[in-house]
Rosetta silent file (secondary structure, phi, psi, omega in degrees, C-alpha in Angstrom):
SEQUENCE: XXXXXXXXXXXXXXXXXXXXXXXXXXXXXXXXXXXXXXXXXXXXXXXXXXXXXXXXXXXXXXXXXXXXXXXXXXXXXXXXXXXXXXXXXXXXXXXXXXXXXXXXXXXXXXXXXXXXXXX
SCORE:     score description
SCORE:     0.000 S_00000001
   1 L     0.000  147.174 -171.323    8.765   -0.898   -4.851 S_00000001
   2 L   -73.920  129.448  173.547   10.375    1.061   -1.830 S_00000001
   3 L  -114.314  120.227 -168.649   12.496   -1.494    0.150 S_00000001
   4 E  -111.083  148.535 -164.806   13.549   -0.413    4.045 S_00000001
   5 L  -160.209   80.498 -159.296   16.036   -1.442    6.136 S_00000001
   6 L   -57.712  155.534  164.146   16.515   -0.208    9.928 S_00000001
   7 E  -124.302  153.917  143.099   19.551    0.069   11.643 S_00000001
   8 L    97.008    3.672  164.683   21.263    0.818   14.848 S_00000001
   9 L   -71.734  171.937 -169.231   18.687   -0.226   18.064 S_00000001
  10 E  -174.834 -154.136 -160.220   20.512   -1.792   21.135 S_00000001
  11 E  -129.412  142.252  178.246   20.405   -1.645   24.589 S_00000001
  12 E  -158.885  141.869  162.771   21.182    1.826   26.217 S_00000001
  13 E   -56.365  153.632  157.182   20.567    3.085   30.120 S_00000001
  14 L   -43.180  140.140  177.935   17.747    5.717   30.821 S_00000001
  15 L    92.068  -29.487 -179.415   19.457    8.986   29.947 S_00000001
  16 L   -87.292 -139.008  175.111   21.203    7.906   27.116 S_00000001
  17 E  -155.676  172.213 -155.049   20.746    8.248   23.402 S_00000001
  18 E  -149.129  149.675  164.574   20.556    5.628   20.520 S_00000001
  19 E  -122.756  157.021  179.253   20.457    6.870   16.483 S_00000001
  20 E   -98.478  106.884  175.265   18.371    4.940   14.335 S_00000001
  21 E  -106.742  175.661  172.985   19.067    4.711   10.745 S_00000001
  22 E  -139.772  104.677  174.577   16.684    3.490    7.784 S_00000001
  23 E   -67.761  115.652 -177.653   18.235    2.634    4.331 S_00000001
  24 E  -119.304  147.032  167.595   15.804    2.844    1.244 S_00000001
  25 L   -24.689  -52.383 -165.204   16.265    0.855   -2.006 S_00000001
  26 L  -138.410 -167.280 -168.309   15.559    3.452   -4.184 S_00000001
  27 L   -84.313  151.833  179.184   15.574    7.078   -4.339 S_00000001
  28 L  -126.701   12.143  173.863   12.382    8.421   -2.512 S_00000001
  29 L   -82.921   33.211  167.059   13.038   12.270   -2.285 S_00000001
  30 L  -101.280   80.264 -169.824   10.374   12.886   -4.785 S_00000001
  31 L    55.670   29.112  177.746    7.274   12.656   -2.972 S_00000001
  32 L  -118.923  162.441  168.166    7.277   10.477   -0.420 S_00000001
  33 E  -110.318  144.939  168.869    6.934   10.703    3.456 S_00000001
  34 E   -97.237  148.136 -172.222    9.051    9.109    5.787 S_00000001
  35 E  -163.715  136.453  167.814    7.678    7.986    9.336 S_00000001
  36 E  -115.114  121.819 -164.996    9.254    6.191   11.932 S_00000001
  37 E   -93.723  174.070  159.784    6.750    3.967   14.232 S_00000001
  38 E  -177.581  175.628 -136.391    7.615    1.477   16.769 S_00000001
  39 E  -150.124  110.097  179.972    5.619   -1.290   18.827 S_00000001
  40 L   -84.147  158.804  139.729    6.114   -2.505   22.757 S_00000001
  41 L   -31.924  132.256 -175.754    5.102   -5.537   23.778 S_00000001
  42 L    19.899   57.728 -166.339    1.459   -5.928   23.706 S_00000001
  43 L  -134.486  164.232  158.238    0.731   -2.546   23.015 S_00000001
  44 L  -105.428 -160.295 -166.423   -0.340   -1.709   19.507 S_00000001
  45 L   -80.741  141.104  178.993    1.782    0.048   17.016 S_00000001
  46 E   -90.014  146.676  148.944    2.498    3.855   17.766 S_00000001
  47 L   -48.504  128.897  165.720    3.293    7.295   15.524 S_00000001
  48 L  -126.560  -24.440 -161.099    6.710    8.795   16.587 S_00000001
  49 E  -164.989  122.633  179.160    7.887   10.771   13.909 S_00000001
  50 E  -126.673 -156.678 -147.242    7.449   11.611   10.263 S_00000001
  51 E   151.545  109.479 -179.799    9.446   14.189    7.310 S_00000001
  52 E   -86.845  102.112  168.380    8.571   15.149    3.639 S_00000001
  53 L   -53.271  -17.820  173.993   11.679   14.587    1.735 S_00000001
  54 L  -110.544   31.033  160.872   10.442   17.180   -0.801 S_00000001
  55 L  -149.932    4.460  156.902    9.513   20.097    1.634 S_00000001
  56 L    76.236   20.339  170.281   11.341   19.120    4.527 S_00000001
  57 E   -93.618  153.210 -168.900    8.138   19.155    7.146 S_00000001
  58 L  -160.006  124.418   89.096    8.315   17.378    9.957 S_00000001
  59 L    30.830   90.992  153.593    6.015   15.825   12.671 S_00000001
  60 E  -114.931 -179.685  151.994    6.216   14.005   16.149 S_00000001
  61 L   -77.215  147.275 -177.594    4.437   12.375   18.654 S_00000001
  62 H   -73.722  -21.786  140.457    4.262   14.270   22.043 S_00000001
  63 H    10.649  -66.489 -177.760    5.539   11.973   23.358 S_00000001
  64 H  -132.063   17.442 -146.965    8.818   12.144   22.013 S_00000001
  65 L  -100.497  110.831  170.955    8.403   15.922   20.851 S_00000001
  66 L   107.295  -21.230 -161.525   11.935   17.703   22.444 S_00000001
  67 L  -112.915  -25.835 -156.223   13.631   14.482   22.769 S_00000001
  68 E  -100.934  104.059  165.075   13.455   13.009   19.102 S_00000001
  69 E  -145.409  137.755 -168.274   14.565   14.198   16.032 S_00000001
  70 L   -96.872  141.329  177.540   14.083   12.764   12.507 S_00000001
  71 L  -120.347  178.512  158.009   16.321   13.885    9.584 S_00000001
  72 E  -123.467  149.719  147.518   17.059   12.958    6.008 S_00000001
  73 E  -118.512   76.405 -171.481   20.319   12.382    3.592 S_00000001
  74 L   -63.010    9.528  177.047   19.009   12.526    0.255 S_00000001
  75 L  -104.046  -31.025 -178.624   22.376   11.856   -1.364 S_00000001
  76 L   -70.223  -66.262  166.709   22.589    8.638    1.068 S_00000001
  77 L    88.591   41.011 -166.889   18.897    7.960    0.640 S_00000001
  78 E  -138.002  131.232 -172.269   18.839    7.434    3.791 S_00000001
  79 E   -78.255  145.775  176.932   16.328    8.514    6.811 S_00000001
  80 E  -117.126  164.204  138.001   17.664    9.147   10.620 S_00000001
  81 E  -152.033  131.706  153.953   16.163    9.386   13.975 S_00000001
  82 E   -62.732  105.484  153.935   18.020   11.029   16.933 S_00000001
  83 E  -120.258  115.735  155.197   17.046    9.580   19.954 S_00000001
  84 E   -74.123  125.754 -168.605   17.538   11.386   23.008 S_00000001
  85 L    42.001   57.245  156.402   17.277   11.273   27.260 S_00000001
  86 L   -75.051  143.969 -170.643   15.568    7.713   26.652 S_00000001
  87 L  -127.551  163.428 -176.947   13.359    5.772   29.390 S_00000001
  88 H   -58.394  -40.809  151.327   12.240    2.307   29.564 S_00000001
  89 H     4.410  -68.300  167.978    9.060    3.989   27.818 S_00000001
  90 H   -65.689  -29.403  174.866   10.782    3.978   24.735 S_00000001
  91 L   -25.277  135.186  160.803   11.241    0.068   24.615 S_00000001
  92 E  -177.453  175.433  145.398   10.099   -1.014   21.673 S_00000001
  93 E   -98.597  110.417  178.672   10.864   -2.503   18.049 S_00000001
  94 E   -49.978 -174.481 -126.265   11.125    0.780   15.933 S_00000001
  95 E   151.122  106.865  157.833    9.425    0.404   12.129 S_00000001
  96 E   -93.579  147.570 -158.547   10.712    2.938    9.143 S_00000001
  97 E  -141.619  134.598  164.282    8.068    3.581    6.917 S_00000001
  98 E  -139.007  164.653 -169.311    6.943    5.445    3.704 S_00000001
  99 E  -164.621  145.772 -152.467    4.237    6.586    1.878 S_00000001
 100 L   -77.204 -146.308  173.180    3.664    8.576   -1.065 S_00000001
 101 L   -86.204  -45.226 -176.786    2.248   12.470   -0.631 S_00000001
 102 L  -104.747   62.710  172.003   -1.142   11.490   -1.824 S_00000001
 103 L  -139.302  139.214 -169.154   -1.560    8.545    0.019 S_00000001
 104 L   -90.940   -0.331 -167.340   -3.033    8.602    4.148 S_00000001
 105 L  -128.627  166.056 -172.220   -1.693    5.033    5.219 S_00000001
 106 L  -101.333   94.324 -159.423    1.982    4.263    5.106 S_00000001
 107 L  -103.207   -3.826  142.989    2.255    1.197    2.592 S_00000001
 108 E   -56.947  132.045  162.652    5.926    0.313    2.810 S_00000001
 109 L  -112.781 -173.607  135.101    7.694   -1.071    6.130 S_00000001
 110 E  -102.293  175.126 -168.505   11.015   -2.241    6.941 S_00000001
 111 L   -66.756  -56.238  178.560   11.506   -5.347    9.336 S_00000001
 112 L   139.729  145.872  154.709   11.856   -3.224   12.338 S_00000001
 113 L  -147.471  161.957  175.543   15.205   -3.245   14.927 S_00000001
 114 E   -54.344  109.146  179.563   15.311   -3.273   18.590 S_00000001
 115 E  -118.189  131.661 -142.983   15.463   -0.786   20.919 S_00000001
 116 E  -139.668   96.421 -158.846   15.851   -1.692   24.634 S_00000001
 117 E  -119.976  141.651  170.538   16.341    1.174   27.318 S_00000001
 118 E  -110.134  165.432  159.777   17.152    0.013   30.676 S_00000001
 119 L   -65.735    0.000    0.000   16.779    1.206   34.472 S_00000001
């Protein structure tokens, strides 16, 4: 089973930029999707960003669409997201996620890490 493991929220002003990483257990560039979600207070959880490690497609929300961007390092085996010109908006706890190509729900998570943008 895939095991995930975010890295790299904080606290950052409006304007700045924060990278996220997500470490997986085993190798997943063989048919899996990567997605990263994340969850505000008493909001529920949102899409931000997905990425087919074996065709390299890739997804956002509009949201974050110009400002965002998710990569892979399949020798690392490890998923990114670039976040850019962040607002208090973005507060959340981020989520990396995966799920295989022929599956429509995401059934792996990771714990989740903090991201905190201030005014």
């Amino acid at each position: 089973q895939v095991q995930l493991v975010e890295s790299g929220g904080g606290l950052v002003q409006a304007g700045g930029s924060l990278r996220l990483s997500c470490a997986a257990s085993e190798r997943t560039f063989s048919g899996y999707v990567m997605g990263w979600f994340r969850q505000a207070p008493g909001k529920e959880r949102e899409f931000v960003a997905a990425i087919s490690w074996t065709v390299g497609t890739t997804n956002y929300a509009d949201s974050v669409k110009g400002r965002f961007t998710i990569s892979t390092d399949n020798v690392k085996n490890t998923v990114y997201l670039q976040m850019n010109s962040l607002t208090p908006e973005d507060t959340a706890v981020y989520f990396c996620a995966a799920r295989t190509v022929f599956r429509t729900v995401y059934d792996y998570w990771g714990q989740g890490t903090q991201v905190t943008v201030s005014s």
